[in-house]
PDB file of C-alpha atoms in Angstrom:
ATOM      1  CA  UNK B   1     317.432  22.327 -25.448  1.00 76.00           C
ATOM      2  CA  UNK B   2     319.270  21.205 -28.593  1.00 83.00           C
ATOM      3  CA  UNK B   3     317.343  22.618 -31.550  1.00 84.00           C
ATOM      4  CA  UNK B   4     317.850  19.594 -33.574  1.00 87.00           C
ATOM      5  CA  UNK B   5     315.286  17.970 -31.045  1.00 89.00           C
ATOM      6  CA  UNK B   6     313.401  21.199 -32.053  1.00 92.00           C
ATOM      7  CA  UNK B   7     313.689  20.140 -35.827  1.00 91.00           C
ATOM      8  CA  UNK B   8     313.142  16.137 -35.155  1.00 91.00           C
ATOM      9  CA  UNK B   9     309.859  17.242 -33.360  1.00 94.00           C
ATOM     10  CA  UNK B  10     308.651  19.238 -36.247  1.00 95.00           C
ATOM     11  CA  UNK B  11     309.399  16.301 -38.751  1.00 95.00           C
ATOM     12  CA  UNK B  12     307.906  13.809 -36.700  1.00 95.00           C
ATOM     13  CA  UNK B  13     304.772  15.575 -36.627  1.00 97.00           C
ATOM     14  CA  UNK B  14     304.709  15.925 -40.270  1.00 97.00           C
ATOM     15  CA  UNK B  15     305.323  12.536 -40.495  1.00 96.00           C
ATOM     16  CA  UNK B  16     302.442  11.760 -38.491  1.00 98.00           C
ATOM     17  CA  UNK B  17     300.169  14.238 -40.335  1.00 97.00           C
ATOM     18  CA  UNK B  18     301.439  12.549 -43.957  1.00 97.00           C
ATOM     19  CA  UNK B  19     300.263   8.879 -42.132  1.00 97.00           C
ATOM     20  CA  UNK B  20     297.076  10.388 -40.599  1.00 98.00           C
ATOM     21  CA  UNK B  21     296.072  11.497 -44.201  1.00 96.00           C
ATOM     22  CA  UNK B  22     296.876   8.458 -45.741  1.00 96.00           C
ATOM     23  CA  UNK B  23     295.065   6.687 -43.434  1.00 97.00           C
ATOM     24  CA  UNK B  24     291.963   8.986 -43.898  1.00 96.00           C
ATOM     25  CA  UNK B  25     292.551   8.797 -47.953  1.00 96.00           C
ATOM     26  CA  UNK B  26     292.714   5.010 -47.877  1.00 95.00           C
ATOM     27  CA  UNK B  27     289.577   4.724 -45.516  1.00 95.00           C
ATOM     28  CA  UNK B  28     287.351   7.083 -47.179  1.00 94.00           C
ATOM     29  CA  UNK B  29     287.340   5.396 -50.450  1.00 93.00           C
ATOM     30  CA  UNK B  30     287.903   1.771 -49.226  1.00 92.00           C
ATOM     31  CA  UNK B  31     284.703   1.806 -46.973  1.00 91.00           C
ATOM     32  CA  UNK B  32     283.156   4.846 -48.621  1.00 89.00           C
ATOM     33  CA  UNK B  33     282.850   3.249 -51.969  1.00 86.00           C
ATOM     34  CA  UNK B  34     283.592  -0.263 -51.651  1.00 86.00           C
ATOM     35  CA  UNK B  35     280.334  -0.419 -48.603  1.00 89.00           C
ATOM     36  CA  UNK B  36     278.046  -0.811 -51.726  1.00 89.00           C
ATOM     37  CA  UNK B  37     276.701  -3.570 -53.124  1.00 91.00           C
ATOM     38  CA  UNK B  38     279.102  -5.018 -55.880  1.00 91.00           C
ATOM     39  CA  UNK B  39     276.486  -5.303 -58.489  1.00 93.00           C
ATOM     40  CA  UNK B  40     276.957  -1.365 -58.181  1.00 91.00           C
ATOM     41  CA  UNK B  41     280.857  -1.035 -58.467  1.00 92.00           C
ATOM     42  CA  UNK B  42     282.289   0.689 -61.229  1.00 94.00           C
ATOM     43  CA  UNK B  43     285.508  -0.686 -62.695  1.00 95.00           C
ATOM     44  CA  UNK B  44     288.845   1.141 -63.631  1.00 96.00           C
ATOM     45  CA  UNK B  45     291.590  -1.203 -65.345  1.00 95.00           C
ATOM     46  CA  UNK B  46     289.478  -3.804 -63.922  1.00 95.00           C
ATOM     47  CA  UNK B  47     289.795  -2.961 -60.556  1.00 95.00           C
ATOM     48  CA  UNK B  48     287.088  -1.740 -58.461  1.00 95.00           C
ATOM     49  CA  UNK B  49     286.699   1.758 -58.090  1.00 93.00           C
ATOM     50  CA  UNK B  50     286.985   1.930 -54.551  1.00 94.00           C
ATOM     51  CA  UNK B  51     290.583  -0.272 -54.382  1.00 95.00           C
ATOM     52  CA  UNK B  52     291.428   1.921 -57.626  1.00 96.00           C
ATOM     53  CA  UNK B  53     291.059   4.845 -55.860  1.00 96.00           C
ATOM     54  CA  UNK B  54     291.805   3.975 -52.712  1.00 95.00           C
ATOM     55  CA  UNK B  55     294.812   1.454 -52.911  1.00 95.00           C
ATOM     56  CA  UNK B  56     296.278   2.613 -56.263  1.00 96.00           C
ATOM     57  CA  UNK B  57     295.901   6.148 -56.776  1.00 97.00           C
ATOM     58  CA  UNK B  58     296.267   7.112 -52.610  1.00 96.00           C
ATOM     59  CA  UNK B  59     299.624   5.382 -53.114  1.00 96.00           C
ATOM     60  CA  UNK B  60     300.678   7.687 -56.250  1.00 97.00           C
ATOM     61  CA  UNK B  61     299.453  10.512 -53.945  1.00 97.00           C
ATOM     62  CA  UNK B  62     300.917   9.801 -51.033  1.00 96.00           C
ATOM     63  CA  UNK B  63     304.471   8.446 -53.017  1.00 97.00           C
ATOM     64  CA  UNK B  64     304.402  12.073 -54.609  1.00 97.00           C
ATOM     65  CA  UNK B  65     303.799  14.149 -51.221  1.00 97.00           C
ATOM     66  CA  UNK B  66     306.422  12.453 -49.313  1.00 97.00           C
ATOM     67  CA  UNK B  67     309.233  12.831 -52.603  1.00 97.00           C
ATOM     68  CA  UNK B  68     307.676  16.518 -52.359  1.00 97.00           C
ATOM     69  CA  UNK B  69     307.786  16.910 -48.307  1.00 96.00           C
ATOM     70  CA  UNK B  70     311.392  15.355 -48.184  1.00 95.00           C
ATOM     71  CA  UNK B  71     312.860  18.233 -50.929  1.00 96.00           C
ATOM     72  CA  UNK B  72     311.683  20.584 -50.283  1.00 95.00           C
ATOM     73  CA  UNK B  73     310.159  20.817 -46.259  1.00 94.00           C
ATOM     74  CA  UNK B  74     312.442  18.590 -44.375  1.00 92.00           C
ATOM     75  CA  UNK B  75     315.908  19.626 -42.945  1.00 87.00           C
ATOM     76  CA  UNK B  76     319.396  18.047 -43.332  1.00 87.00           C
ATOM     77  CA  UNK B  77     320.484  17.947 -39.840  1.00 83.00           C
ATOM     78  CA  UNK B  78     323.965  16.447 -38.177  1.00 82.00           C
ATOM     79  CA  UNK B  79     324.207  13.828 -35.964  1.00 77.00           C
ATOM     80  CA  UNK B  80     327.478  15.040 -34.261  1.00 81.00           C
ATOM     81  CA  UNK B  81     327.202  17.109 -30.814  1.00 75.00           C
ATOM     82  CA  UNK B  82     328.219  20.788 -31.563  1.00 66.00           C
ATOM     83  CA  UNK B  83     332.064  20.588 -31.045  1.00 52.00           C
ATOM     84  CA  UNK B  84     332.050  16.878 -31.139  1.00 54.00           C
ATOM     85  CA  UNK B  85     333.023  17.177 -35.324  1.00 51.00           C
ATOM     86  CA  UNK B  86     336.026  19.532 -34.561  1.00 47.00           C
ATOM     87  CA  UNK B  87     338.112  17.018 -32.717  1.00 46.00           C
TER      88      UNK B  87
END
């Protein structure tokens, strides 16, 4: 097996994982906060706190964790066949 399928594998599931959290981040505070009663919502920069959190700072989070995942854990890998580049 070509070990750049090896590689693509590994990112993809990383990938998936950086989604899946997201996902779980965005839920959490959408439907964990915001499923009170919105006489009870806090504000922050006049946003609710459960979009705040949820919509604005899981963004930042997930913006810095994929600049961070694509530096420093993902692998440059060619698209040419080995031998393919040498003709």
């Amino acid at each position: 097996m070509d070990p750049r399928f090896k590689i693509a594998h590994r990112e993809a599931k990383i990938g998936v994982g950086i989604a899946i959290a997201h996902f779980l981040w965005w839920f959490g505070f959408a439907y964990g906060l915001g499923s009170r009663p919105v006489e009870e919502y806090n504000y922050i920069w006049g946003f609710p706190d459960w979009f705040f959190y949820s919509a604005i700072v899981g963004f930042i989070l997930i913006s810095i964790t994929i600049v961070f995942v694509t530096k420093f854990v993902l692998k440059e890998v060619s698209f040419e066949e080995d031998g393919e580049a040498d003709r």
